[in-house]
PDB file of C-alpha atoms in Angstrom:
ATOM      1  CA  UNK A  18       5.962  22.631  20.292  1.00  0.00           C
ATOM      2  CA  UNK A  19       2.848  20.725  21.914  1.00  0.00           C
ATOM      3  CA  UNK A  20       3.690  17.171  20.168  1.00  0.00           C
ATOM      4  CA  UNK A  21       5.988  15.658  18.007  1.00  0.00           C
ATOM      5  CA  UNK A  22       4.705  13.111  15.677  1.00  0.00           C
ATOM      6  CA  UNK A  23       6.653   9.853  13.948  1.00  0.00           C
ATOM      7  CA  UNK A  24       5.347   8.171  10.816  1.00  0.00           C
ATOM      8  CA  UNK A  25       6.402   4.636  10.568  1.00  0.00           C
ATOM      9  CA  UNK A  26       6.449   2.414   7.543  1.00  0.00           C
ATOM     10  CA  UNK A  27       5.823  -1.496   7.814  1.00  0.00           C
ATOM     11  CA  UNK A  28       6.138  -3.683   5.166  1.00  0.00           C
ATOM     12  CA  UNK A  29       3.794  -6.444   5.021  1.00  0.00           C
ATOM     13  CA  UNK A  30       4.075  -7.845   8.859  1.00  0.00           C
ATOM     14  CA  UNK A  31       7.456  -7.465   9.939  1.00  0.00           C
ATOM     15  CA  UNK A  32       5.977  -4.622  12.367  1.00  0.00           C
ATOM     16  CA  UNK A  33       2.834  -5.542  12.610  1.00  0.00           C
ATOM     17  CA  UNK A  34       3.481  -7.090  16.314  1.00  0.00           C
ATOM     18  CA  UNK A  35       3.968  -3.468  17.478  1.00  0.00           C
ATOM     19  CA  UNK A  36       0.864  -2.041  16.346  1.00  0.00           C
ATOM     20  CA  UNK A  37      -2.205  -1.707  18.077  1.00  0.00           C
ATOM     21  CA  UNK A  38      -4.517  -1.643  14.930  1.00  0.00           C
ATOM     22  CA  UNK A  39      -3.401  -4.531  12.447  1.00  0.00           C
ATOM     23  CA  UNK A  40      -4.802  -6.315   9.404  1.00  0.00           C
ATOM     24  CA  UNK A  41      -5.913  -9.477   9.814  1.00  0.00           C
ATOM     25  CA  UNK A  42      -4.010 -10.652   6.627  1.00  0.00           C
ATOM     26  CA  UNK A  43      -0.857 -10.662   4.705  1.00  0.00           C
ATOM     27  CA  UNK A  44      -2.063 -10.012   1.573  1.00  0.00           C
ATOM     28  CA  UNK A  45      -5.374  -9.269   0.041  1.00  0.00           C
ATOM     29  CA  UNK A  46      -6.931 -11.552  -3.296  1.00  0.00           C
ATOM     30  CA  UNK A  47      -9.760  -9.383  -5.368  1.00  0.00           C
ATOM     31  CA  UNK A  48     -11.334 -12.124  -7.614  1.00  0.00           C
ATOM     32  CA  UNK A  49     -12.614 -10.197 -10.723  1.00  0.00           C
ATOM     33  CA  UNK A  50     -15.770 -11.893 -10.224  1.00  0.00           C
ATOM     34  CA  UNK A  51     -16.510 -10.499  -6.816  1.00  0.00           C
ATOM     35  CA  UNK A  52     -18.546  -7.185  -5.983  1.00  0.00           C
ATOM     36  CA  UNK A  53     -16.560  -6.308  -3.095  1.00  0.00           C
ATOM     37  CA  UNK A  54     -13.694  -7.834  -1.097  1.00  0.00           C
ATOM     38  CA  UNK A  55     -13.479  -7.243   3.440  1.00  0.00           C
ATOM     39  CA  UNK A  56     -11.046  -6.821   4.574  1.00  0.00           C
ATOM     40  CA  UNK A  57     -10.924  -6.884   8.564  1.00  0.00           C
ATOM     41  CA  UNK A  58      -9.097  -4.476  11.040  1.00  0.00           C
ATOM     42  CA  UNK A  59      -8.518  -5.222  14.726  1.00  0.00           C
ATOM     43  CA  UNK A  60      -7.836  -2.932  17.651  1.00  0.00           C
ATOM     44  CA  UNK A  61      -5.899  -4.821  20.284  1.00  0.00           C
ATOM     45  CA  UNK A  62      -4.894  -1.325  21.982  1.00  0.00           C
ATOM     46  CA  UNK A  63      -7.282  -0.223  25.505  1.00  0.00           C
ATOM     47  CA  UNK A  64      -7.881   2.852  23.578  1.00  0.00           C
ATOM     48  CA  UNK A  65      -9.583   4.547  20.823  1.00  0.00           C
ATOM     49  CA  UNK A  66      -7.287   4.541  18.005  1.00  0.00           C
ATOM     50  CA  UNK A  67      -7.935   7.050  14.510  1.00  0.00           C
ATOM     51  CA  UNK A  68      -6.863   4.838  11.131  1.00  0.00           C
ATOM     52  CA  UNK A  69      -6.372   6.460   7.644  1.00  0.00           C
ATOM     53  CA  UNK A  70      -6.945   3.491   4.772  1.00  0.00           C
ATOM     54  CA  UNK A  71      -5.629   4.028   1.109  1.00  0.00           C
ATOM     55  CA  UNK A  72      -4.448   2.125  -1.794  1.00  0.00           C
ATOM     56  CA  UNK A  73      -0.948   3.154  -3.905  1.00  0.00           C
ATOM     57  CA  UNK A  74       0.198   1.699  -6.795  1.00  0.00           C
ATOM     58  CA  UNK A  75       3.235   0.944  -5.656  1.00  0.00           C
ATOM     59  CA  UNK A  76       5.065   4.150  -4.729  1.00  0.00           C
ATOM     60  CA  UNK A  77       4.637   4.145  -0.515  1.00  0.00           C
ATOM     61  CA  UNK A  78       6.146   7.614  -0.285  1.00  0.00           C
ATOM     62  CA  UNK A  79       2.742   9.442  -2.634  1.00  0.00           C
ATOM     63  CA  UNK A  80       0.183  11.144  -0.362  1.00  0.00           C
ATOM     64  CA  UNK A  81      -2.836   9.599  -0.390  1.00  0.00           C
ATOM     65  CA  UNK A  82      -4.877  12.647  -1.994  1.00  0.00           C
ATOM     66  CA  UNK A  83      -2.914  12.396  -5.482  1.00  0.00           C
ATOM     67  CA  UNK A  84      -3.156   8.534  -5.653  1.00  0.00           C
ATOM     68  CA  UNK A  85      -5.631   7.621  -8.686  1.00  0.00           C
ATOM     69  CA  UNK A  86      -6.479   3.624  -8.454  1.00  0.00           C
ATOM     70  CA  UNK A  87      -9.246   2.020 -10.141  1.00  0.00           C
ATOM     71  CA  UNK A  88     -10.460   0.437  -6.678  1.00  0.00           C
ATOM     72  CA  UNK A  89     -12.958   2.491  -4.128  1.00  0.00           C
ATOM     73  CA  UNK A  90     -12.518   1.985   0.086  1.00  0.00           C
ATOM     74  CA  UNK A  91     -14.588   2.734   2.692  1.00  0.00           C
ATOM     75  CA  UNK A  92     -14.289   3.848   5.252  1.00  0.00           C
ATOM     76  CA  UNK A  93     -10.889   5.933   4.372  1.00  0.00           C
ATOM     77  CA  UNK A  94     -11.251   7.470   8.033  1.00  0.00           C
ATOM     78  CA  UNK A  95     -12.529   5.587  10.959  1.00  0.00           C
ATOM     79  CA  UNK A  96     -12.337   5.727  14.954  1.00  0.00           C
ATOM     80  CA  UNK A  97     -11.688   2.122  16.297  1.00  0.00           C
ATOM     81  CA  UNK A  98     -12.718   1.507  19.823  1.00  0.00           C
ATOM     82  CA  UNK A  99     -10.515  -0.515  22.508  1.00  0.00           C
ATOM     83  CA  UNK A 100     -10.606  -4.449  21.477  1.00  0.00           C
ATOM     84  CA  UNK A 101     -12.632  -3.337  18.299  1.00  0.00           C
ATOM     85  CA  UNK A 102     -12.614  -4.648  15.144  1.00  0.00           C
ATOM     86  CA  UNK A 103     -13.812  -2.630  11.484  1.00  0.00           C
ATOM     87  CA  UNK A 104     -14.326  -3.788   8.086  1.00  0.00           C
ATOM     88  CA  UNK A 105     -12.777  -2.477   4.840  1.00  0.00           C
ATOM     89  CA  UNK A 106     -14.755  -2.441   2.146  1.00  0.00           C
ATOM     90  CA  UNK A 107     -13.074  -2.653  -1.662  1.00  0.00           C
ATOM     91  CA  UNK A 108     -15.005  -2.391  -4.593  1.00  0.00           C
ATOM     92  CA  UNK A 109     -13.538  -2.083  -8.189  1.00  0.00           C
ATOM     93  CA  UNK A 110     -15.032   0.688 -10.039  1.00  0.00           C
ATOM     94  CA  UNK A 111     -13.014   0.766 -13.420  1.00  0.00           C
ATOM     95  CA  UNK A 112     -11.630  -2.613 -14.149  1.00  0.00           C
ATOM     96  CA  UNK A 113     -10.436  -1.706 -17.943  1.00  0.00           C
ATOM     97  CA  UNK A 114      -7.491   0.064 -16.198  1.00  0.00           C
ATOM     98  CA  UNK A 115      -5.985  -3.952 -15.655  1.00  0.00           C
ATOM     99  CA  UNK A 116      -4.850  -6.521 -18.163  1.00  0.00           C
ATOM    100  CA  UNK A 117      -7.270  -9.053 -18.600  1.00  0.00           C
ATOM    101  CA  UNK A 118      -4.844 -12.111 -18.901  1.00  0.00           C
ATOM    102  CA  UNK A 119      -2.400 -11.675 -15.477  1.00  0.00           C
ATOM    103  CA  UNK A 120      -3.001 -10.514 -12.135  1.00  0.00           C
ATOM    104  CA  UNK A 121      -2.473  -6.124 -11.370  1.00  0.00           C
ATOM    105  CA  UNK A 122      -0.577  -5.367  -8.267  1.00  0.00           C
ATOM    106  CA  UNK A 123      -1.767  -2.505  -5.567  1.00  0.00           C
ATOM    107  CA  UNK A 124      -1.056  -1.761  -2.187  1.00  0.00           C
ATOM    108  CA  UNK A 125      -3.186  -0.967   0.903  1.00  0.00           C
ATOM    109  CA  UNK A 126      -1.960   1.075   3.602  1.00  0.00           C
ATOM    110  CA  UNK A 127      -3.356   1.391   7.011  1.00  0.00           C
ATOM    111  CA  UNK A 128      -2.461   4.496   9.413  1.00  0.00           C
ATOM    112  CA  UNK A 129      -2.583   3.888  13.041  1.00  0.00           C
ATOM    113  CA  UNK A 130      -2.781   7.066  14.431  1.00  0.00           C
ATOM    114  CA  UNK A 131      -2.695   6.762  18.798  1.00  0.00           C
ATOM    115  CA  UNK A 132      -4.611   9.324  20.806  1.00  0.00           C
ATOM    116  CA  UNK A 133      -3.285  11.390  23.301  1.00  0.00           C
ATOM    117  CA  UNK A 134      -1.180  10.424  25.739  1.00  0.00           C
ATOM    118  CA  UNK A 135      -3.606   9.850  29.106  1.00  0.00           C
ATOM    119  CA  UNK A 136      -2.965  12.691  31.428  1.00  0.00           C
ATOM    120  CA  UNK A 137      -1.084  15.079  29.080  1.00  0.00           C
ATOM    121  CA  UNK A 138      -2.111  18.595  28.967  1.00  0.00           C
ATOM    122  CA  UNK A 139      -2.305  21.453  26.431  1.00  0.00           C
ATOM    123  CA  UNK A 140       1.252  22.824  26.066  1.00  0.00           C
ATOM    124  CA  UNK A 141       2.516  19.264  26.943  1.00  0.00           C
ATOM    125  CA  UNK A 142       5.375  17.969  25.136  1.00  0.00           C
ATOM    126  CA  UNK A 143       5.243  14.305  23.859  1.00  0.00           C
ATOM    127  CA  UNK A 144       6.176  11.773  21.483  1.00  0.00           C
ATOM    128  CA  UNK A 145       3.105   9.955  19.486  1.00  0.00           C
ATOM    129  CA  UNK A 146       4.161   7.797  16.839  1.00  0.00           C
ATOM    130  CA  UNK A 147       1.812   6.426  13.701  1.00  0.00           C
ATOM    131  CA  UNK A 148       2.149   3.154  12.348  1.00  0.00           C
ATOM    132  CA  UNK A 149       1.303   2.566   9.080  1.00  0.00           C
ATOM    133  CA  UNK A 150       0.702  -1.232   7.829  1.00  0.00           C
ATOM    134  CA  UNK A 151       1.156  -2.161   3.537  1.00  0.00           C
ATOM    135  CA  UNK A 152       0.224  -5.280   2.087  1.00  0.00           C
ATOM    136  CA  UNK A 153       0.197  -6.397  -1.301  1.00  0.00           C
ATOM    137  CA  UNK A 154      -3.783  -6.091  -2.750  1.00  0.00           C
ATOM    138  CA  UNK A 155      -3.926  -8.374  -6.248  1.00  0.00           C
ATOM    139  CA  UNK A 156      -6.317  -8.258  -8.596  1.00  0.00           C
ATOM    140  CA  UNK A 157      -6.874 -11.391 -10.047  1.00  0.00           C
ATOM    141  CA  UNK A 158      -8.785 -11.400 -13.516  1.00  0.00           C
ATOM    142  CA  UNK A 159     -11.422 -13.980 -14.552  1.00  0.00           C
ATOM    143  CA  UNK A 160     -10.109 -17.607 -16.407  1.00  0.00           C
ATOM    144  CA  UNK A 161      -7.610 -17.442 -13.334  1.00  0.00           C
ATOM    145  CA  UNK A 162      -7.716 -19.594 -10.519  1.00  0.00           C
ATOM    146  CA  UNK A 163      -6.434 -19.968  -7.226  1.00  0.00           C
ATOM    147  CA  UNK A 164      -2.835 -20.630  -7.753  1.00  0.00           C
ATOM    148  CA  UNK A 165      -1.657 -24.362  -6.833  1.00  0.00           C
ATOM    149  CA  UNK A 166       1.941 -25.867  -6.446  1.00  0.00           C
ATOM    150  CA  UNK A 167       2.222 -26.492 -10.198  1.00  0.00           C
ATOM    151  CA  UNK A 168       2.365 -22.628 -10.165  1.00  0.00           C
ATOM    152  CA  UNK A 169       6.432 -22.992 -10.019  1.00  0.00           C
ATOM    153  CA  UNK A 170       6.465 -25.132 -12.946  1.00  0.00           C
ATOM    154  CA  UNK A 171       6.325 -22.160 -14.448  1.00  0.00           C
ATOM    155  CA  UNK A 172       9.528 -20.374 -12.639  1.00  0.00           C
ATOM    156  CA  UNK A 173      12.953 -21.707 -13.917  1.00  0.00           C
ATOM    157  CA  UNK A 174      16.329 -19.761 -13.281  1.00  0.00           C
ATOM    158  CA  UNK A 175      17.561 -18.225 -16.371  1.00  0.00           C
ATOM    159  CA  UNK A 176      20.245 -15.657 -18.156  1.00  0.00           C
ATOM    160  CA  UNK A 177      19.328 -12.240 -18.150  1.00  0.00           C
ATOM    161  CA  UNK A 178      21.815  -9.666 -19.239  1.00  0.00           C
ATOM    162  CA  UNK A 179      24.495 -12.027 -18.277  1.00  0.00           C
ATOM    163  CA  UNK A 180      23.140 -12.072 -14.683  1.00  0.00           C
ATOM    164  CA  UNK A 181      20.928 -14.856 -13.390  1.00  0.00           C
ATOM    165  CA  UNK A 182      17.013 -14.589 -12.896  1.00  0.00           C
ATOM    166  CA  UNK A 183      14.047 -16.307 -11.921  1.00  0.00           C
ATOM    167  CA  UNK A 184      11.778 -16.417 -14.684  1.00  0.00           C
ATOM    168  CA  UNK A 185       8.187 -16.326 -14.008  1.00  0.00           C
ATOM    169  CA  UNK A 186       6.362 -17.714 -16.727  1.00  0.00           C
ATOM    170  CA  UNK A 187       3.059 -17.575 -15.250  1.00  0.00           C
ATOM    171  CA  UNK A 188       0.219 -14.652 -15.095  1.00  0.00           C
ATOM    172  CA  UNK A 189       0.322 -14.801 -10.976  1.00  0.00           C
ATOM    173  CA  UNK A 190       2.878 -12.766  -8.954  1.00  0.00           C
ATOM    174  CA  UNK A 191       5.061 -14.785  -7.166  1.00  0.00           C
ATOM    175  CA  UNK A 192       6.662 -14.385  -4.048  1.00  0.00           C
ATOM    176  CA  UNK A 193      10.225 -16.484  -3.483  1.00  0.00           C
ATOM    177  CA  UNK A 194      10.987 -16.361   0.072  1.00  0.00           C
ATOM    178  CA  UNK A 195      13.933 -19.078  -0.200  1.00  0.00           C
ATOM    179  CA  UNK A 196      15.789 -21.041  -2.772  1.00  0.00           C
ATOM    180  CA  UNK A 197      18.315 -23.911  -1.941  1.00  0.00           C
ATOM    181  CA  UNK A 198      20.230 -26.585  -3.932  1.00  0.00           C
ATOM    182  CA  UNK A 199      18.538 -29.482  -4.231  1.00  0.00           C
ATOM    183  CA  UNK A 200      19.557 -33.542  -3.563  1.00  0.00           C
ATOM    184  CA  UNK A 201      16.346 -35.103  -2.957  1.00  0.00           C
ATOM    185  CA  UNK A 202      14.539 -36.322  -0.098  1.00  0.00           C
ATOM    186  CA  UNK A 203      11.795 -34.774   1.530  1.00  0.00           C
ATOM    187  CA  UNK A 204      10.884 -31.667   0.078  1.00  0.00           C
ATOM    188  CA  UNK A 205       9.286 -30.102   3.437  1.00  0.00           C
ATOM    189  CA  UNK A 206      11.860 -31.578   5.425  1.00  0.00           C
ATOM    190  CA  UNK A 207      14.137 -29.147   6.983  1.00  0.00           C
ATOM    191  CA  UNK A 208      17.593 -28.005   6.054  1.00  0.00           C
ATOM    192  CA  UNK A 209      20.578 -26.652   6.714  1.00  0.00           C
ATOM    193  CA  UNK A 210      21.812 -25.598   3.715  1.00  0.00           C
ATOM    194  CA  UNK A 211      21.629 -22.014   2.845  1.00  0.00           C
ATOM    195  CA  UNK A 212      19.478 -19.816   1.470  1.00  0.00           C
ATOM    196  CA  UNK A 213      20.440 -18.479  -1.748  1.00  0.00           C
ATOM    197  CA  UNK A 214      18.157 -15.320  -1.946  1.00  0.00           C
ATOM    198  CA  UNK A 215      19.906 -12.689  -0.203  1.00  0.00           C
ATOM    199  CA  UNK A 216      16.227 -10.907   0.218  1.00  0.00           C
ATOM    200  CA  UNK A 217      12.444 -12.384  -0.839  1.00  0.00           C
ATOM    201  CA  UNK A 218      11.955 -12.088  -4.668  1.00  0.00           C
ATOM    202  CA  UNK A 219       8.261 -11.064  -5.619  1.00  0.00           C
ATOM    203  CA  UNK A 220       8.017 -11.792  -9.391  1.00  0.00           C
ATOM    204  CA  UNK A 221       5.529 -10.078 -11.559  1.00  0.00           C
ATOM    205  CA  UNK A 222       3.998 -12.287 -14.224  1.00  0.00           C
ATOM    206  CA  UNK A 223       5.475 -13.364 -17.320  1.00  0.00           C
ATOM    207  CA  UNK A 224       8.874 -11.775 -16.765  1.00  0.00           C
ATOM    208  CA  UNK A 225      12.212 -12.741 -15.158  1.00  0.00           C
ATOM    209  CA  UNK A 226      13.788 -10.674 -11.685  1.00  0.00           C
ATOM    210  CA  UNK A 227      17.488 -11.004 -11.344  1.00  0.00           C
ATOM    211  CA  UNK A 228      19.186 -12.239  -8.206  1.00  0.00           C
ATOM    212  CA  UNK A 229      21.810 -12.367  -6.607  1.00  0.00           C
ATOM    213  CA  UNK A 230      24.161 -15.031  -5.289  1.00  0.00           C
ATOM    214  CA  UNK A 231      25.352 -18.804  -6.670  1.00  0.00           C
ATOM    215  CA  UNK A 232      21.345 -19.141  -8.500  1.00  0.00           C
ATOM    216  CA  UNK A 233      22.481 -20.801 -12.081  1.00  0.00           C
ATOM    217  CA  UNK A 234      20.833 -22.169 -14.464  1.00  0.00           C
ATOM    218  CA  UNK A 235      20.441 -26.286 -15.048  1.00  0.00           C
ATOM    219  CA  UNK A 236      20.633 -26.161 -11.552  1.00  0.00           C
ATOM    220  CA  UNK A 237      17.784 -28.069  -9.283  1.00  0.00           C
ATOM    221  CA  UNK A 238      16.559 -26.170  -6.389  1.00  0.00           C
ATOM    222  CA  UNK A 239      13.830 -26.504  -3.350  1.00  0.00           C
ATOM    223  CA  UNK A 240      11.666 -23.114  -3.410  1.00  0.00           C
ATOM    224  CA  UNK A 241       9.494 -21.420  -0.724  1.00  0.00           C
ATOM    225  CA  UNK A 242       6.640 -19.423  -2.061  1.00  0.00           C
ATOM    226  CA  UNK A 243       4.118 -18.145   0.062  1.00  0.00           C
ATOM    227  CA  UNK A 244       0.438 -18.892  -1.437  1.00  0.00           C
ATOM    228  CA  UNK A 245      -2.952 -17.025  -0.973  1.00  0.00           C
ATOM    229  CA  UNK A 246      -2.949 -17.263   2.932  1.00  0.00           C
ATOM    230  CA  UNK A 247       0.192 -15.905   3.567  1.00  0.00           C
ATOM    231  CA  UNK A 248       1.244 -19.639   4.397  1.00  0.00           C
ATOM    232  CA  UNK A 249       5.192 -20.926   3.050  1.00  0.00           C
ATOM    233  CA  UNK A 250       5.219 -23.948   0.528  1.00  0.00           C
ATOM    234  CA  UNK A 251       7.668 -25.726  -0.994  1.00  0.00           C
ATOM    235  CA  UNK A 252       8.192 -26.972  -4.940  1.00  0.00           C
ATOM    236  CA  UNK A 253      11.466 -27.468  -7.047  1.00  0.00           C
ATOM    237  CA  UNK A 254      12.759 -25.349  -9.375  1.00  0.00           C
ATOM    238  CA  UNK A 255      15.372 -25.822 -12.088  1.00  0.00           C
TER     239      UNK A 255
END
């Protein structure tokens, strides 16, 4: 055995410290309007790293040669030099697959594959391990707009199947990364009370994901979502 290879998975950018090649985002927005969307790659490595780039629809364990999406990237193969950087280009090329009235959910994976270790020789043993990066890519039909703070007006904690869960009212996914109990005061202030959410909730549009823990309804609660940018804000919830 000359090498022994390692796939692993990161999830958005819990991992993403560790890698040499990372996205430079935390999510990626495709306006329906828009030709094409970049989407930028950086090397921070000393060393010329190989990346694989594809787009699931939300299974992370398909190969990338059975995938059928209605989006086109190039390059899918690149070599990234030391303290390089490398544009991905997206272009929709069937946009009658999505709804027309709520946002469509992908993913886009990035495989950073390392080269050789320096100084290792044919019929060397050694370890290389390939990092792969997935973000959430949403496609974002026209009439909809960048989504504001009055987006979680439209989330309320509800009753389903005699379980709680956060109803999302709105055509925008929505990602809950914390939900307290709320007494007033300053809403970005911080607290010490405890999250409720035992793990992030990403909502899809007009339905309602149940959750776990003391979330009931006709309560009042302080919510973090995190908005285009990846950044955290803050609105109430009841």
């Amino acid at each position: 055995m000359k090498k022994l290879i390692f796939l692993l998975v990161t999830m958005g950018i819990s991992f993403a410290g560790q890698a040499s090649v990372v996205i430079n985002a935390t999510r990626v927005i495709y306006p329906a309007q828009s030709k094409y969307v970049n989407v930028q790659l950086v090397n921070r490595s000393k060393t010329t790293h190989l990346v694989q780039s594809w787009i699931d629809t939300g299974n992370p364990a398909a190969a990338p040669e059975t995938i059928k999406t209605p989006f086109s990237l190039t390059p899918p193969v690149v070599k990234m030099a030391a303290n390089d950087g490398q544009a991905l280009k997206l272009t929709v090329i069937n946009d009658s697959l999505m709804p027309k009235d709520r946002e469509s959910v992908y993913w886009l994976n990035v495989l950073d594959v390392p080269p050789v270790p320096e100084g290792a020789k044919e019929g060397d043993n050694y370890l290389q391990v390939a990092l792969r990066s997935r973000i959430k890519l949403l496609y974002r039909p026209d009439g909809l707009s960048e989504p504001g703070n009055d987006v979680l007006k439209k989330v309320s904690v509800s009753q389903q199947s005699g379980a709680s869960c956060l109803k999302n009212d709105s055509p925008y996914y929505i990602t809950i990364t914390e939900v307290i109990g709320w007494h007033g005061g300053d809403i970005k202030k911080k607290t010490t009370e405890k999250n409720l959410l035992t793990n992030a909730a990403f909502i899809a549009p007009f339905s309602c994901l149940q959750v776990a823990g003391n979330i009931k309804p006709a309560g009042n609660y302080r919510a973090a979502w995190i908005d285009d940018y990846g950044s955290k804000r803050y609105a109430l919830i009841n």
